[in-house]
């Protein structure tokens, strides 16, 4: 199958989403059927591409003789596209129930559907320029989702999000320029596209540029100190925060760092340099910083947001190890974290949507009213903590094992950070489950109408919780796949 096919799952959500507010539907059910049909067709097309498109590049148009807007599909892109396309239909189903009584549903689903296509554009980009364009489009399409409610907090969060993203992409643009100047190509080439003679004659400069580019794309991945937008963005509707924190936006930042590290600069050029240790240190600091803030945070969704800050840097820690085992572990955690965190956010959203209780101290005894919700929350939470045989244990074990094989005090400190972060994760996650099922006598004040959500919310919650367990019980095929994908980037 030709690479031109890749444009179809990118374009369909963009067009069908853009015309959504102009279409005249006789009922919400008819509109929802239209949206779900588009999403399911696009997921089917994406998986057709993942399984059938051969290596090759399709150029849509040229900016200059050397710069183009083009797509291709390699093993790394297949992993990211598979994650996005598999989770999106269930997130959309959840959104139908969550947004049922919202007054601006058409605008919400317009941007929500269009974001699907742009996220796939990030996965299918064949070079750094194309990825950069889709990366910027992803920011612009998700800003309206963050500020959807138009409350003062939502508008402030959207502005803050936009400022951080524009600042980050400014640094990333510097990296793009230097890759154009010092590389023989900006295409994503396993091993990197730098010209050896040019790279080594400007080694210090290019290392500085790598750190700047890492931080630039790291703004979306909430690297310290560029993480401040992420907790504030939790003011958005829960389908959006799940999208931001688990699937598309933050993982696009992580994916972009993987691309420019292994396919533009090259692990051979970076391994053992100060640039590697600086970026690894930033990831380690963020792991501990995010976990520490999650422990003290009392707002339900913001606690999960700080958890995301920490767990994204688990992935970046694996990436900065600059080894096949490190990249494999990072990819494992990228997928497993998506399953765990989208489940946790969906559980939090269900509680807030039904009971309007946003703070952890209001959850005492809630497990009696919403037993299924908190059972699945606990399953996903135990996986996030890294307790065997859950999926989170598999990826964290892989990260620690990969780090122990890398010489240097920074990677050793990273292993200690993983262990301490796991302890902090247990504190801030299990605390919620204990409050829900084993409240202190006299503290329960349960709303009379609290109940588990309807099937449209419960199905994605149950599915992702079960998958976070199953992927741990059947880890070998999964880890072997990620190992093969990582090996192809060297």
XYZ file of C-alpha atoms in Angstrom:
490
model
C 0.000 0.000 0.000
C 1.365 3.419 -0.994
C 2.277 6.034 1.624
C -0.237 8.431 0.025
C -2.916 6.454 1.881
C -1.687 8.028 5.125
C -3.246 11.365 4.230
C -6.758 9.864 4.338
C -7.024 9.283 8.142
C -5.465 12.721 8.679
C -7.843 14.609 6.399
C -11.150 12.861 7.182
C -11.421 14.026 10.842
C -10.276 17.531 9.868
C -12.969 17.961 7.214
C -15.786 16.072 8.955
C -15.058 17.842 12.230
C -14.846 21.295 10.656
C -18.285 21.012 9.019
C -19.958 19.560 12.126
C -21.484 22.851 13.435
C -22.977 23.524 10.005
C -24.767 20.206 9.731
C -28.440 20.096 10.704
C -29.191 17.105 12.893
C -32.679 16.267 14.103
C -31.410 14.963 17.442
C -28.299 14.596 19.587
C -28.429 10.858 18.921
C -28.131 11.465 15.180
C -25.192 13.821 15.676
C -23.457 11.362 17.977
C -23.946 8.602 15.417
C -22.304 10.824 12.787
C -19.308 11.548 15.046
C -18.838 7.927 16.121
C -19.110 6.716 12.525
C -16.343 9.110 11.487
C -14.155 8.088 14.436
C -14.641 4.345 13.876
C -14.011 4.620 10.134
C -10.883 6.616 10.826
C -9.646 4.091 13.365
C -10.215 1.307 10.825
C -8.329 3.297 8.168
C -5.483 3.990 10.587
C -5.075 0.330 11.456
C -5.255 -0.527 7.750
C -2.347 1.863 7.262
C -0.441 0.477 10.265
C -0.715 -3.064 8.944
C -0.545 -2.391 5.212
C 1.450 0.724 4.311
C 5.006 -0.052 3.301
C 8.044 2.118 3.965
C 8.182 5.110 1.692
C 7.539 8.847 1.667
C 4.675 10.722 0.036
C 5.201 14.446 -0.502
C 2.060 16.571 -0.518
C 3.909 19.745 -1.542
C 7.353 21.345 -1.367
C 8.203 24.466 0.631
C 11.595 24.627 -1.080
C 13.752 22.158 -2.994
C 14.875 20.584 0.294
C 11.854 21.212 2.549
C 8.542 19.458 2.059
C 5.262 18.583 3.755
C 5.283 14.804 3.654
C 4.306 11.597 5.445
C 5.695 8.126 5.931
C 5.172 5.280 8.390
C 7.903 3.470 10.278
C 7.768 1.301 13.392
C 7.875 4.248 15.818
C 5.021 5.998 14.009
C 3.013 2.775 14.036
C 3.238 2.588 17.831
C 2.049 6.174 18.338
C -0.700 5.944 15.693
C -1.890 2.624 17.113
C -2.149 4.098 20.610
C -4.074 7.178 19.462
C -6.454 5.363 17.126
C -7.248 2.601 19.632
C -8.106 4.934 22.514
C -9.980 7.634 20.602
C -13.291 5.787 19.936
C -13.698 4.950 23.631
C -12.818 8.500 24.670
C -15.458 9.759 22.238
C -18.064 7.370 23.667
C -17.269 8.657 27.157
C -17.570 12.239 25.918
C -21.093 11.615 24.585
C -22.314 10.940 28.113
C -20.162 13.557 29.854
C -21.152 16.397 27.485
C -24.808 15.347 27.160
C -26.234 18.466 28.816
C -23.600 20.935 27.609
C -24.916 23.899 25.626
C -21.992 24.031 23.197
C -21.624 20.405 22.211
C -21.245 21.076 18.484
C -18.206 23.298 19.003
C -16.727 20.856 21.475
C -16.990 17.853 19.172
C -15.791 19.883 16.194
C -12.414 20.523 17.823
C -12.361 17.112 19.521
C -12.769 15.301 16.189
C -10.321 17.519 14.300
C -7.690 16.885 16.960
C -7.824 13.187 16.067
C -6.583 13.888 12.546
C -3.803 16.221 13.674
C -2.566 13.723 16.277
C -2.252 11.159 13.476
C -0.374 13.775 11.466
C 2.212 13.887 14.247
C 2.518 10.082 14.039
C 2.804 9.978 10.247
C 5.153 12.955 9.748
C 8.181 11.946 7.686
C 10.476 14.760 8.775
C 10.990 17.327 11.507
C 9.360 20.179 9.585
C 6.146 18.254 8.937
C 6.033 17.111 12.556
C 6.569 20.701 13.685
C 3.606 21.890 11.581
C 1.238 19.251 12.951
C 2.624 19.849 16.441
C 1.638 23.530 16.225
C -1.774 22.651 14.788
C -2.342 20.344 17.762
C -1.802 23.279 20.110
C -4.164 25.565 18.221
C -6.954 22.974 18.086
C -6.765 22.061 21.766
C -6.758 25.633 23.126
C -10.544 25.984 22.444
C -11.110 22.658 24.213
C -9.295 23.835 27.330
C -11.313 27.066 27.450
C -14.576 25.371 26.455
C -16.578 26.473 29.501
C -15.388 30.102 29.140
C -15.188 30.507 32.895
C -12.457 32.776 34.203
C -10.370 29.784 35.281
C -10.802 28.093 31.897
C -9.774 31.183 29.939
C -6.760 31.703 32.207
C -5.737 28.039 31.815
C -6.080 28.234 28.019
C -3.949 31.373 27.838
C -1.314 29.822 30.072
C -1.338 26.660 27.961
C -0.917 28.704 24.782
C 1.941 30.761 26.196
C 3.847 27.675 27.305
C 3.290 25.911 23.982
C 4.330 28.885 21.845
C 7.419 29.392 23.986
C 8.281 25.717 23.726
C 7.876 25.551 19.976
C 10.095 28.633 19.615
C 12.928 26.625 21.188
C 12.005 23.602 19.072
C 12.205 25.775 15.957
C 15.833 26.566 16.800
C 16.532 22.835 16.728
C 14.776 22.554 13.361
C 16.975 25.304 11.891
C 20.196 23.688 13.120
C 19.162 20.273 11.804
C 18.548 21.870 8.395
C 21.978 23.544 8.479
C 24.104 20.723 9.927
C 22.209 17.671 8.716
C 22.260 15.985 5.348
C 18.480 15.607 5.718
C 15.661 16.565 8.081
C 13.898 13.287 7.304
C 13.532 10.878 10.193
C 16.453 8.525 9.640
C 17.278 5.814 12.210
C 20.611 6.748 13.728
C 20.216 10.458 13.002
C 20.679 12.746 10.022
C 23.629 14.886 11.134
C 26.629 15.091 8.840
C 29.451 13.499 10.844
C 32.153 16.019 9.957
C 29.898 19.015 10.569
C 28.517 17.540 13.802
C 31.879 16.887 15.390
C 33.315 20.250 14.374
C 30.385 21.982 16.103
C 29.829 19.391 18.828
C 29.380 21.755 21.786
C 27.007 24.028 19.875
C 24.848 21.116 18.713
C 24.700 19.712 22.234
C 23.390 23.063 23.479
C 20.857 23.087 20.653
C 19.749 19.552 21.569
C 19.083 20.588 25.176
C 17.109 23.620 23.944
C 15.090 21.464 21.546
C 14.516 18.862 24.270
C 13.097 21.582 26.530
C 11.103 23.051 23.647
C 9.254 19.845 22.842
C 9.378 19.087 26.574
C 6.936 21.926 27.236
C 4.159 19.688 25.914
C 5.619 16.779 27.874
C 5.475 18.939 31.040
C 9.182 18.743 31.818
C 10.296 20.792 34.850
C 10.155 23.821 34.942
C 7.763 23.968 31.944
C 5.034 21.900 33.609
C 2.881 24.694 35.063
C 0.238 24.641 32.327
C -0.738 20.985 32.845
C -2.422 21.081 36.287
C -4.268 24.300 35.351
C -5.579 22.649 32.162
C -7.488 20.156 34.329
C -10.229 22.793 34.519
C -11.284 21.604 31.061
C -14.023 18.961 30.645
C -12.757 15.507 31.604
C -12.774 14.103 28.026
C -10.344 16.920 27.235
C -8.119 16.407 30.269
C -7.934 12.699 29.464
C -7.019 13.679 25.908
C -4.402 16.167 27.138
C -2.896 14.039 29.908
C -3.030 10.517 28.504
C -3.275 10.332 24.733
C -2.622 13.096 22.256
C -1.043 16.283 23.536
C 1.501 15.299 26.186
C 2.386 12.113 24.316
C 2.949 14.192 21.178
C 5.632 16.045 23.137
C 7.221 12.777 24.230
C 6.989 11.376 20.689
C 8.601 14.489 19.201
C 11.528 14.138 21.626
C 11.924 10.493 20.605
C 11.948 11.487 16.953
C 14.488 14.286 17.172
C 16.716 12.317 19.580
C 16.971 9.096 17.602
C 16.117 10.187 14.046
C 17.672 13.671 13.767
C 20.525 14.121 16.258
C 21.223 10.409 16.746
C 21.928 8.464 19.920
C 25.531 7.827 18.877
C 26.216 11.557 18.737
C 24.550 12.246 22.116
C 25.515 9.211 24.209
C 27.881 10.067 27.062
C 27.780 13.810 26.415
C 26.836 16.576 28.882
C 23.662 17.081 26.818
C 22.518 13.556 27.660
C 23.171 13.959 31.386
C 21.493 17.395 31.554
C 18.315 16.119 29.888
C 18.338 12.954 31.996
C 18.718 15.063 35.132
C 15.737 17.214 34.095
C 13.657 14.065 33.672
C 14.708 12.748 37.104
C 13.918 16.057 38.797
C 10.495 16.106 37.140
C 9.750 12.531 38.251
C 10.263 13.436 41.900
C 8.814 16.930 41.680
C 5.548 15.792 40.055
C 5.083 12.929 42.517
C 5.771 15.187 45.497
C 3.222 17.773 44.400
C 0.653 15.047 43.722
C 0.926 13.887 47.347
C 0.033 17.318 48.735
C -2.610 18.193 46.089
C -6.210 17.961 47.360
C -8.078 18.569 44.099
C -8.957 15.219 42.481
C -8.080 15.999 38.849
C -5.110 18.219 39.695
C -3.622 15.360 41.735
C -3.852 13.153 38.678
C -2.387 15.982 36.591
C 0.721 16.179 38.772
C 0.935 12.396 38.492
C 1.013 12.854 34.714
C 3.848 15.364 35.065
C 5.850 12.712 36.887
C 5.007 9.783 34.638
C 5.775 11.596 31.411
C 9.324 11.987 32.653
C 9.493 8.244 33.315
C 9.220 7.957 29.528
C 11.741 10.737 28.945
C 14.136 9.081 31.379
C 14.024 5.969 29.207
C 14.532 8.066 26.073
C 17.567 9.880 27.516
C 19.306 6.606 28.347
C 20.098 6.554 24.598
C 20.061 2.741 24.447
C 17.696 0.281 22.706
C 16.615 -1.043 26.117
C 15.933 2.485 27.369
C 13.854 3.419 24.334
C 11.958 0.130 24.559
C 11.157 0.797 28.232
C 10.058 4.340 27.387
C 7.715 3.054 24.675
C 6.303 0.468 27.069
C 5.520 3.125 29.654
C 4.059 5.445 27.007
C 1.438 2.828 26.100
C 0.773 1.514 29.592
C 0.562 4.990 31.107
C -2.002 5.951 28.456
C -4.236 3.051 29.537
C -3.829 3.685 33.260
C -4.165 7.439 33.201
C -7.134 7.675 30.852
C -8.948 5.210 33.137
C -8.090 7.240 36.244
C -9.210 10.503 34.670
C -12.431 8.916 33.445
C -13.135 7.691 36.988
C -12.432 11.148 38.419
C -14.603 12.724 35.737
C -17.475 10.364 36.516
C -17.321 11.287 40.209
C -17.185 15.029 39.512
C -19.880 14.827 36.823
C -22.359 12.916 39.003
C -21.624 14.239 42.507
C -19.963 17.620 41.727
C -17.313 16.795 44.332
C -13.899 17.882 43.103
C -11.726 17.413 46.193
C -10.240 14.274 47.682
C -11.601 14.974 51.163
C -15.124 14.769 49.723
C -14.645 11.179 48.571
C -14.975 9.511 52.010
C -17.284 6.513 51.639
C -17.980 7.211 47.960
C -17.061 3.618 47.118
C -20.388 2.567 48.656
C -22.321 4.720 46.183
C -20.063 4.219 43.146
C -18.516 0.775 43.744
C -17.649 -0.121 40.147
C -16.059 3.261 39.495
C -13.753 2.988 42.485
C -12.958 -0.698 41.944
C -11.678 0.118 38.469
C -9.968 3.240 39.801
C -8.139 1.048 42.307
C -7.083 -1.452 39.626
C -5.647 1.293 37.408
C -4.130 3.002 40.461
C -2.327 -0.147 41.574
C -0.942 -0.468 38.060
C 0.239 3.151 38.153
C 1.959 2.437 41.466
C 3.879 -0.404 39.830
C 2.627 -3.322 41.888
C 3.133 -6.715 40.176
C 1.653 -8.222 38.104
C 0.088 -4.992 36.819
C 1.166 -3.331 33.593
C 2.817 -0.423 35.380
C 5.210 -2.845 37.064
C 6.377 -4.168 33.693
C 7.304 -0.766 32.264
C 8.916 0.489 35.492
C 10.943 -2.700 35.844
C 12.102 -2.287 32.248
C 13.101 1.317 32.921
C 15.094 0.406 36.028
C 16.782 -2.526 34.270
C 17.748 -0.358 31.290
C 19.127 2.346 33.597
C 21.289 -0.134 35.509
C 23.012 -1.070 32.236
C 24.087 2.549 31.610
C 27.292 3.690 33.238
C 27.155 6.965 35.137
C 25.978 8.338 38.445
C 22.997 10.155 36.885
C 21.365 6.957 35.621
C 21.913 5.344 39.035
C 20.225 8.308 40.709
C 17.430 7.800 38.205
C 16.793 4.274 39.514
C 16.553 5.640 43.056
C 14.134 8.299 41.801
C 11.940 5.614 40.234
C 11.745 3.753 43.546
C 10.961 6.872 45.576
C 8.380 8.013 43.037
C 6.683 4.607 43.230
C 6.343 5.056 47.001
C 4.891 8.553 46.551
C 2.519 7.218 43.886
C 1.241 4.602 46.312
C 0.565 7.347 48.860
C -1.410 9.688 46.605
C -3.340 6.990 44.727
C -4.116 4.412 47.404
C -5.168 7.227 49.738
C -8.095 7.916 47.411
C -9.183 4.272 47.296
C -8.906 3.939 51.063
C -11.037 7.036 51.559
C -13.650 5.701 49.150
C -13.951 2.204 50.664
C -12.743 2.637 54.258
C -13.755 6.108 55.453
C -13.066 7.342 58.953
C -16.222 6.956 61.028
C -18.218 10.143 61.150
C -16.640 11.736 58.075
C -18.981 10.361 55.428
C -21.463 12.769 53.910
C -22.613 10.958 50.818
C -24.937 12.578 48.270
C -28.204 10.701 48.074
C -28.245 10.569 44.265
C -24.643 9.348 43.774
C -24.344 6.265 41.567
C -22.081 4.636 39.022
C -22.225 6.300 35.584
C -24.107 4.944 32.576
C -22.636 2.344 30.226
C -21.112 4.932 27.890
C -18.814 6.056 30.679
C -18.461 2.700 32.397
C -17.430 0.697 29.321
C -14.219 2.697 28.648
C -13.411 2.787 32.379
C -13.775 -0.987 32.739
C -11.949 -1.763 29.501
C -8.876 0.354 30.276
C -8.664 -0.915 33.865
C -8.799 -4.527 32.685
C -6.215 -3.863 29.968
C -3.835 -2.340 32.503
C -3.949 -5.691 34.289
C -3.957 -7.954 31.223
C -0.947 -6.243 29.665
C 0.994 -7.092 32.828
C -0.155 -10.713 32.880
C 0.697 -11.165 29.180
C 3.727 -8.907 29.058
C 6.131 -10.959 26.936
C 4.621 -10.317 23.468
C 4.211 -6.633 24.323
C 7.769 -6.122 25.582
C 9.213 -8.075 22.656
C 7.315 -5.872 20.205
C 8.581 -2.676 21.826
C 12.116 -4.103 21.855
C 11.942 -4.734 18.091
C 10.614 -1.228 17.474
C 13.381 0.349 19.588
C 16.100 -1.680 17.862
C 15.053 -0.248 14.479
C 15.854 3.295 15.662
C 19.598 2.521 15.955
